[in-house]
């Protein structure tokens, strides 16, 4: 699932580093297309939401939990999550997908995460 454009109510969720240096991958795409702000490595900017994936797995878990709370408070928005942490950060979907267990309905996960969550939640 490659995200090329967004509707007005959609947010591109991508992995970043804590310093918001959006130089490659989905982070660069978010900066070029969806309003990610250089120097901002966390949260909502434009039609993008940055999650720090480069400060360790424990911090990534905290970041995802914060994102899920944000999504719950904004049910009018639809959050399109990329395979965060599975590129430059070097994690696998098996490591990251469980963090999204119990995600609200307005959070759209990549197919690899969804498949793993079906197994994880059984």
JSON list of C-alpha atoms in Angstrom, two decimals, residues 13 20-21 24 39 44 50 55 59 64 68 72 74 82 85 91 104 108 117-118 120 122:
[
{"chain": "A", "resi": 13, "resn": "UNK", "atom": "CA", "xyz": [1.90, 8.56, 9.96]},
{"chain": "A", "resi": 20, "resn": "UNK", "atom": "CA", "xyz": [13.13, 15.61, 12.86]},
{"chain": "A", "resi": 21, "resn": "UNK", "atom": "CA", "xyz": [15.85, 15.25, 10.22]},
{"chain": "A", "resi": 24, "resn": "UNK", "atom": "CA", "xyz": [15.09, 9.63, 3.74]},
{"chain": "A", "resi": 39, "resn": "UNK", "atom": "CA", "xyz": [13.42, 19.74, 13.06]},
{"chain": "A", "resi": 44, "resn": "UNK", "atom": "CA", "xyz": [1.20, 16.32, 14.08]},
{"chain": "A", "resi": 50, "resn": "UNK", "atom": "CA", "xyz": [5.88, 11.82, 13.20]},
{"chain": "A", "resi": 55, "resn": "UNK", "atom": "CA", "xyz": [15.60, 6.23, 19.94]},
{"chain": "A", "resi": 59, "resn": "UNK", "atom": "CA", "xyz": [10.83, 4.85, 23.31]},
{"chain": "A", "resi": 64, "resn": "UNK", "atom": "CA", "xyz": [3.04, 4.75, 19.60]},
{"chain": "A", "resi": 68, "resn": "UNK", "atom": "CA", "xyz": [-2.94, 6.09, 19.73]},
{"chain": "A", "resi": 72, "resn": "UNK", "atom": "CA", "xyz": [-8.68, 8.47, 19.94]},
{"chain": "A", "resi": 74, "resn": "UNK", "atom": "CA", "xyz": [-9.42, 12.98, 16.98]},
{"chain": "A", "resi": 82, "resn": "UNK", "atom": "CA", "xyz": [3.29, 3.36, 7.27]},
{"chain": "A", "resi": 85, "resn": "UNK", "atom": "CA", "xyz": [10.39, 1.32, 12.37]},
{"chain": "A", "resi": 91, "resn": "UNK", "atom": "CA", "xyz": [12.96, -3.39, 13.37]},
{"chain": "A", "resi": 104, "resn": "UNK", "atom": "CA", "xyz": [-9.04, 2.85, 17.29]},
{"chain": "A", "resi": 108, "resn": "UNK", "atom": "CA", "xyz": [-5.37, 2.32, 9.26]},
{"chain": "A", "resi": 117, "resn": "UNK", "atom": "CA", "xyz": [-2.23, -8.32, 15.07]},
{"chain": "A", "resi": 118, "resn": "UNK", "atom": "CA", "xyz": [-4.85, -10.87, 14.09]},
{"chain": "A", "resi": 120, "resn": "UNK", "atom": "CA", "xyz": [-1.35, -11.56, 18.37]},
{"chain": "A", "resi": 122, "resn": "UNK", "atom": "CA", "xyz": [-6.13, -14.35, 19.35]}
]
